[in-house]
Amino acid sequence: KNQVEQSPQSLIILEGKNCTLQCNYTVSPFSNLRWYKQDTGRGPVSLTIMTFSENTKSNGRYTATLDADTKQSSLHITASQLSDSASYICVVSPPGNNRLAFGKGNQVVVIP
Amino acid sequence: NAGVTQTPKFQVLKTGQSMTLQCAQDMNHNSMYWYRQDPGMGLRLIYYSASEGTTDKGEVPNGYNVSRLNKREFSLRLESAAPSQTSVYFCASMKRDSYATDYEQYFGPGTRLTVT
């Protein structure tokens, strides 16, 4: 069973609207949880990072939350833009950090 | 500062052929990683090198070998390519020392490999 599950698998949203992506994980304990953005044909790029003691982190229009008790994280995109069309990957780092646990990604398509 | 670079960007191989994927980083990171990404599977770790001179198997090492040539370079070799190795391959690097606090992996642009 995958240690990191993301939902929804894909979604289409109108430009200017908000959306929220979900990540449930079973990795425990963990060092940190990251959200990466992967544009088509490119490598993933880190958006946010949270340690187990943090419960929210923002990066511009992206806001990540973490509930370590329920082992859930979310990524909220505010006022979406066409450039937000990408796959968003939830990644959990166990202690030691070499073998990261990757979710399969949320594919977001923003349409005009 | 180019970050993580990979060559080639695209490659087509016939079954049984061999090739080496090259990766280099200029961030003075000591850890480097090779992943493959397949549709619906997410990123899976093939091999990693925690520091120069060491390599370890990841989740899907069969059919691959690696070489950590020096601190900058980490190559992935397919000795006898199979259609199941058709994938996008990503190299990544990370700073790991007592001063690192965020342990971010920086990814290269990827190599799209097709084995026919």
PDB file of N, CA and C in Angstrom, chain A residues 7-71:
ATOM      1  N   SER A   7      -5.599  13.010  -3.312  1.00  0.00           N
ATOM      2  CA  SER A   7      -6.902  13.114  -3.979  1.00  0.00           C
ATOM      3  C   SER A   7      -7.252  14.580  -4.179  1.00  0.00           C
ATOM      4  N   PRO A   8      -8.013  14.917  -5.209  1.00  0.00           N
ATOM      5  CA  PRO A   8      -8.424  14.021  -6.287  1.00  0.00           C
ATOM      6  C   PRO A   8      -7.262  13.733  -7.220  1.00  0.00           C
ATOM      7  N   GLN A   9      -7.388  12.695  -8.010  1.00  0.00           N
ATOM      8  CA  GLN A   9      -6.321  12.359  -8.956  1.00  0.00           C
ATOM      9  C   GLN A   9      -6.140  13.476  -9.963  1.00  0.00           C
ATOM     10  N   SER A  10      -7.246  14.055 -10.413  1.00  0.00           N
ATOM     11  CA  SER A  10      -7.180  15.162 -11.357  1.00  0.00           C
ATOM     12  C   SER A  10      -8.391  16.064 -11.181  1.00  0.00           C
ATOM     13  N   LEU A  11      -8.238  17.322 -11.541  1.00  0.00           N
ATOM     14  CA  LEU A  11      -9.363  18.236 -11.509  1.00  0.00           C
ATOM     15  C   LEU A  11      -9.150  19.373 -12.495  1.00  0.00           C
ATOM     16  N   ILE A  12     -10.265  19.907 -12.950  1.00  0.00           N
ATOM     17  CA  ILE A  12     -10.259  21.042 -13.869  1.00  0.00           C
ATOM     18  C   ILE A  12     -10.944  22.197 -13.165  1.00  0.00           C
ATOM     19  N   ILE A  13     -10.286  23.361 -13.168  1.00  0.00           N
ATOM     20  CA  ILE A  13     -10.878  24.520 -12.512  1.00  0.00           C
ATOM     21  C   ILE A  13     -10.805  25.734 -13.435  1.00  0.00           C
ATOM     22  N   LEU A  14     -11.726  26.666 -13.208  1.00  0.00           N
ATOM     23  CA  LEU A  14     -11.738  27.892 -13.995  1.00  0.00           C
ATOM     24  C   LEU A  14     -10.706  28.867 -13.451  1.00  0.00           C
ATOM     25  N   GLU A  15     -10.078  29.563 -14.353  1.00  0.00           N
ATOM     26  CA  GLU A  15      -9.114  30.598 -13.961  1.00  0.00           C
ATOM     27  C   GLU A  15      -9.754  31.567 -12.965  1.00  0.00           C
ATOM     28  N   GLY A  16      -9.021  31.870 -11.903  1.00  0.00           N
ATOM     29  CA  GLY A  16      -9.528  32.784 -10.887  1.00  0.00           C
ATOM     30  C   GLY A  16     -10.177  32.092  -9.703  1.00  0.00           C
ATOM     31  N   LYS A  17     -10.552  30.823  -9.867  1.00  0.00           N
ATOM     32  CA  LYS A  17     -11.163  30.070  -8.769  1.00  0.00           C
ATOM     33  C   LYS A  17     -10.100  29.465  -7.856  1.00  0.00           C
ATOM     34  N   ASN A  18     -10.563  29.044  -6.665  1.00  0.00           N
ATOM     35  CA  ASN A  18      -9.683  28.393  -5.696  1.00  0.00           C
ATOM     36  C   ASN A  18      -9.850  26.880  -5.773  1.00  0.00           C
ATOM     37  N   CYS A  19      -8.850  26.170  -5.297  1.00  0.00           N
ATOM     38  CA  CYS A  19      -9.003  24.717  -5.187  1.00  0.00           C
ATOM     39  C   CYS A  19      -8.135  24.203  -4.048  1.00  0.00           C
ATOM     40  N   THR A  20      -8.497  23.017  -3.559  1.00  0.00           N
ATOM     41  CA  THR A  20      -7.760  22.385  -2.456  1.00  0.00           C
ATOM     42  C   THR A  20      -7.438  20.953  -2.820  1.00  0.00           C
ATOM     43  N   LEU A  21      -6.176  20.593  -2.636  1.00  0.00           N
ATOM     44  CA  LEU A  21      -5.696  19.247  -2.914  1.00  0.00           C
ATOM     45  C   LEU A  21      -5.400  18.551  -1.586  1.00  0.00           C
ATOM     46  N   GLN A  22      -5.666  17.251  -1.540  1.00  0.00           N
ATOM     47  CA  GLN A  22      -5.532  16.513  -0.292  1.00  0.00           C
ATOM     48  C   GLN A  22      -4.407  15.483  -0.359  1.00  0.00           C
ATOM     49  N   CYS A  23      -3.771  15.284   0.798  1.00  0.00           N
ATOM     50  CA  CYS A  23      -2.699  14.290   0.924  1.00  0.00           C
ATOM     51  C   CYS A  23      -2.875  13.572   2.254  1.00  0.00           C
ATOM     52  N   ASN A  24      -3.018  12.254   2.214  1.00  0.00           N
ATOM     53  CA  ASN A  24      -3.056  11.439   3.427  1.00  0.00           C
ATOM     54  C   ASN A  24      -1.824  10.554   3.434  1.00  0.00           C
ATOM     55  N   TYR A  25      -1.165  10.447   4.568  1.00  0.00           N
ATOM     56  CA  TYR A  25       0.075   9.678   4.621  1.00  0.00           C
ATOM     57  C   TYR A  25       0.075   8.762   5.834  1.00  0.00           C
ATOM     58  N   THR A  26       0.902   7.724   5.745  1.00  0.00           N
ATOM     59  CA  THR A  26       1.035   6.799   6.876  1.00  0.00           C
ATOM     60  C   THR A  26       2.455   6.800   7.438  1.00  0.00           C
ATOM     61  N   VAL A  27       3.382   7.536   6.768  1.00  0.00           N
ATOM     62  CA  VAL A  27       4.768   7.580   7.225  1.00  0.00           C
ATOM     63  C   VAL A  27       4.822   8.164   8.636  1.00  0.00           C
ATOM     64  N   SER A  28       5.409   7.429   9.558  1.00  0.00           N
ATOM     65  CA  SER A  28       5.503   7.910  10.929  1.00  0.00           C
ATOM     66  C   SER A  28       6.652   7.224  11.633  1.00  0.00           C
ATOM     67  N   PRO A  29       7.562   7.945  12.257  1.00  0.00           N
ATOM     68  CA  PRO A  29       7.594   9.403  12.305  1.00  0.00           C
ATOM     69  C   PRO A  29       8.087   9.983  10.983  1.00  0.00           C
ATOM     70  N   PHE A  30       8.079  11.288  10.869  1.00  0.00           N
ATOM     71  CA  PHE A  30       8.620  11.903   9.665  1.00  0.00           C
ATOM     72  C   PHE A  30       9.352  13.188  10.018  1.00  0.00           C
ATOM     73  N   SER A  31      10.283  13.564   9.133  1.00  0.00           N
ATOM     74  CA  SER A  31      11.056  14.779   9.344  1.00  0.00           C
ATOM     75  C   SER A  31      10.315  15.993   8.809  1.00  0.00           C
ATOM     76  N   ASN A  32       9.817  15.884   7.580  1.00  0.00           N
ATOM     77  CA  ASN A  32       9.099  17.006   6.990  1.00  0.00           C
ATOM     78  C   ASN A  32       8.184  16.533   5.876  1.00  0.00           C
ATOM     79  N   LEU A  33       7.257  17.375   5.509  1.00  0.00           N
ATOM     80  CA  LEU A  33       6.334  17.109   4.410  1.00  0.00           C
ATOM     81  C   LEU A  33       6.435  18.266   3.435  1.00  0.00           C
ATOM     82  N   ARG A  34       6.626  17.925   2.179  1.00  0.00           N
ATOM     83  CA  ARG A  34       6.746  18.949   1.135  1.00  0.00           C
ATOM     84  C   ARG A  34       5.651  18.779   0.096  1.00  0.00           C
ATOM     85  N   TRP A  35       5.299  19.877  -0.511  1.00  0.00           N
ATOM     86  CA  TRP A  35       4.514  19.865  -1.745  1.00  0.00           C
ATOM     87  C   TRP A  35       5.431  20.342  -2.864  1.00  0.00           C
ATOM     88  N   TYR A  36       5.452  19.545  -3.936  1.00  0.00           N
ATOM     89  CA  TYR A  36       6.210  19.899  -5.129  1.00  0.00           C
ATOM     90  C   TYR A  36       5.232  20.201  -6.258  1.00  0.00           C
ATOM     91  N   LYS A  37       5.657  21.112  -7.146  1.00  0.00           N
ATOM     92  CA  LYS A  37       4.909  21.378  -8.378  1.00  0.00           C
ATOM     93  C   LYS A  37       5.728  20.848  -9.548  1.00  0.00           C
ATOM     94  N   GLN A  38       5.069  20.076 -10.419  1.00  0.00           N
ATOM     95  CA  GLN A  38       5.761  19.557 -11.594  1.00  0.00           C
ATOM     96  C   GLN A  38       5.026  19.988 -12.852  1.00  0.00           C
ATOM     97  N   ASP A  39       5.625  20.893 -13.587  1.00  0.00           N
ATOM     98  CA  ASP A  39       5.074  21.283 -14.877  1.00  0.00           C
ATOM     99  C   ASP A  39       5.341  20.173 -15.890  1.00  0.00           C
ATOM    100  N   THR A  40       4.502  20.106 -16.903  1.00  0.00           N
ATOM    101  CA  THR A  40       4.641  19.065 -17.933  1.00  0.00           C
ATOM    102  C   THR A  40       6.026  19.117 -18.565  1.00  0.00           C
ATOM    103  N   GLY A  41       6.706  17.979 -18.585  1.00  0.00           N
ATOM    104  CA  GLY A  41       8.012  17.898 -19.221  1.00  0.00           C
ATOM    105  C   GLY A  41       9.157  18.455 -18.388  1.00  0.00           C
ATOM    106  N   ARG A  42       8.892  18.769 -17.134  1.00  0.00           N
ATOM    107  CA  ARG A  42       9.928  19.325 -16.256  1.00  0.00           C
ATOM    108  C   ARG A  42      10.074  18.483 -14.999  1.00  0.00           C
ATOM    109  N   GLY A  43      11.148  18.754 -14.249  1.00  0.00           N
ATOM    110  CA  GLY A  43      11.315  18.099 -12.966  1.00  0.00           C
ATOM    111  C   GLY A  43      10.512  18.795 -11.884  1.00  0.00           C
ATOM    112  N   PRO A  44      10.216  18.099 -10.785  1.00  0.00           N
ATOM    113  CA  PRO A  44       9.461  18.714  -9.681  1.00  0.00           C
ATOM    114  C   PRO A  44      10.255  19.836  -9.027  1.00  0.00           C
ATOM    115  N   VAL A  45       9.527  20.841  -8.554  1.00  0.00           N
ATOM    116  CA  VAL A  45      10.130  21.977  -7.852  1.00  0.00           C
ATOM    117  C   VAL A  45       9.382  22.177  -6.539  1.00  0.00           C
ATOM    118  N   SER A  46      10.123  22.352  -5.457  1.00  0.00           N
ATOM    119  CA  SER A  46       9.502  22.467  -4.136  1.00  0.00           C
ATOM    120  C   SER A  46       8.696  23.757  -4.004  1.00  0.00           C
ATOM    121  N   LEU A  47       7.476  23.623  -3.451  1.00  0.00           N
ATOM    122  CA  LEU A  47       6.620  24.783  -3.184  1.00  0.00           C
ATOM    123  C   LEU A  47       6.649  25.160  -1.710  1.00  0.00           C
ATOM    124  N   THR A  48       6.433  24.172  -0.848  1.00  0.00           N
ATOM    125  CA  THR A  48       6.371  24.423   0.590  1.00  0.00           C
ATOM    126  C   THR A  48       6.999  23.257   1.335  1.00  0.00           C
ATOM    127  N   ILE A  49       7.440  23.530   2.545  1.00  0.00           N
ATOM    128  CA  ILE A  49       7.929  22.486   3.427  1.00  0.00           C
ATOM    129  C   ILE A  49       7.399  22.748   4.826  1.00  0.00           C
ATOM    130  N   MET A  50       6.991  21.686   5.510  1.00  0.00           N
ATOM    131  CA  MET A  50       6.549  21.805   6.893  1.00  0.00           C
ATOM    132  C   MET A  50       7.154  20.682   7.710  1.00  0.00           C
ATOM    133  N   THR A  51       7.627  20.997   8.895  1.00  0.00           N
ATOM    134  CA  THR A  51       8.030  19.959   9.830  1.00  0.00           C
ATOM    135  C   THR A  51       6.783  19.475  10.569  1.00  0.00           C
ATOM    136  N   PHE A  52       6.950  18.431  11.374  1.00  0.00           N
ATOM    137  CA  PHE A  52       5.802  17.839  12.052  1.00  0.00           C
ATOM    138  C   PHE A  52       5.170  18.810  13.052  1.00  0.00           C
ATOM    139  N   SER A  53       5.921  19.817  13.476  1.00  0.00           N
ATOM    140  CA  SER A  53       5.401  20.757  14.481  1.00  0.00           C
ATOM    141  C   SER A  53       4.709  21.970  13.858  1.00  0.00           C
ATOM    142  N   GLU A  54       4.774  22.102  12.537  1.00  0.00           N
ATOM    143  CA  GLU A  54       4.136  23.226  11.869  1.00  0.00           C
ATOM    144  C   GLU A  54       2.784  22.806  11.331  1.00  0.00           C
ATOM    145  N   ASN A  55       1.830  23.741  11.266  1.00  0.00           N
ATOM    146  CA  ASN A  55       0.539  23.357  10.709  1.00  0.00           C
ATOM    147  C   ASN A  55       0.099  24.203   9.519  1.00  0.00           C
ATOM    148  N   THR A  56       0.894  25.190   9.140  1.00  0.00           N
ATOM    149  CA  THR A  56       0.568  25.922   7.927  1.00  0.00           C
ATOM    150  C   THR A  56       1.814  26.605   7.380  1.00  0.00           C
ATOM    151  N   LYS A  57       1.862  26.718   6.057  1.00  0.00           N
ATOM    152  CA  LYS A  57       2.993  27.390   5.403  1.00  0.00           C
ATOM    153  C   LYS A  57       2.495  27.942   4.080  1.00  0.00           C
ATOM    154  N   SER A  58       2.846  29.182   3.797  1.00  0.00           N
ATOM    155  CA  SER A  58       2.376  29.816   2.553  1.00  0.00           C
ATOM    156  C   SER A  58       3.533  30.150   1.637  1.00  0.00           C
ATOM    157  N   ASN A  59       3.255  30.134   0.357  1.00  0.00           N
ATOM    158  CA  ASN A  59       4.207  30.547  -0.667  1.00  0.00           C
ATOM    159  C   ASN A  59       3.388  31.242  -1.742  1.00  0.00           C
ATOM    160  N   GLY A  60       3.224  32.555  -1.577  1.00  0.00           N
ATOM    161  CA  GLY A  60       2.396  33.297  -2.533  1.00  0.00           C
ATOM    162  C   GLY A  60       0.954  32.837  -2.466  1.00  0.00           C
ATOM    163  N   ARG A  61       0.422  32.403  -3.601  1.00  0.00           N
ATOM    164  CA  ARG A  61      -0.988  31.954  -3.647  1.00  0.00           C
ATOM    165  C   ARG A  61      -1.153  30.498  -3.201  1.00  0.00           C
ATOM    166  N   TYR A  62      -0.090  29.863  -2.810  1.00  0.00           N
ATOM    167  CA  TYR A  62      -0.144  28.477  -2.350  1.00  0.00           C
ATOM    168  C   TYR A  62      -0.059  28.447  -0.819  1.00  0.00           C
ATOM    169  N   THR A  63      -0.996  27.742  -0.194  1.00  0.00           N
ATOM    170  CA  THR A  63      -0.972  27.578   1.257  1.00  0.00           C
ATOM    171  C   THR A  63      -1.116  26.100   1.587  1.00  0.00           C
ATOM    172  N   ALA A  64      -0.146  25.572   2.312  1.00  0.00           N
ATOM    173  CA  ALA A  64      -0.191  24.176   2.734  1.00  0.00           C
ATOM    174  C   ALA A  64      -0.548  24.104   4.203  1.00  0.00           C
ATOM    175  N   THR A  65      -1.319  23.092   4.560  1.00  0.00           N
ATOM    176  CA  THR A  65      -1.643  22.858   5.965  1.00  0.00           C
ATOM    177  C   THR A  65      -1.252  21.429   6.317  1.00  0.00           C
ATOM    178  N   LEU A  66      -1.015  21.206   7.588  1.00  0.00           N
ATOM    179  CA  LEU A  66      -0.629  19.886   8.066  1.00  0.00           C
ATOM    180  C   LEU A  66      -1.323  19.593   9.377  1.00  0.00           C
ATOM    181  N   ASP A  67      -1.957  18.435   9.458  1.00  0.00           N
ATOM    182  CA  ASP A  67      -2.512  17.935  10.719  1.00  0.00           C
ATOM    183  C   ASP A  67      -1.792  16.626  11.018  1.00  0.00           C
ATOM    184  N   ALA A  68      -0.794  16.696  11.893  1.00  0.00           N
ATOM    185  CA  ALA A  68       0.016  15.515  12.185  1.00  0.00           C
ATOM    186  C   ALA A  68      -0.776  14.463  12.965  1.00  0.00           C
ATOM    187  N   ASP A  69      -1.816  14.877  13.649  1.00  0.00           N
ATOM    188  CA  ASP A  69      -2.620  13.914  14.412  1.00  0.00           C
ATOM    189  C   ASP A  69      -3.404  12.998  13.480  1.00  0.00           C
ATOM    190  N   THR A  70      -3.997  13.584  12.437  1.00  0.00           N
ATOM    191  CA  THR A  70      -4.777  12.788  11.491  1.00  0.00           C
ATOM    192  C   THR A  70      -3.945  12.363  10.281  1.00  0.00           C
ATOM    193  N   LYS A  71      -2.690  12.804  10.226  1.00  0.00           N
ATOM    194  CA  LYS A  71      -1.781  12.479   9.122  1.00  0.00           C
ATOM    195  C   LYS A  71      -2.373  12.932   7.791  1.00  0.00           C
TER     196      LYS A  71
END
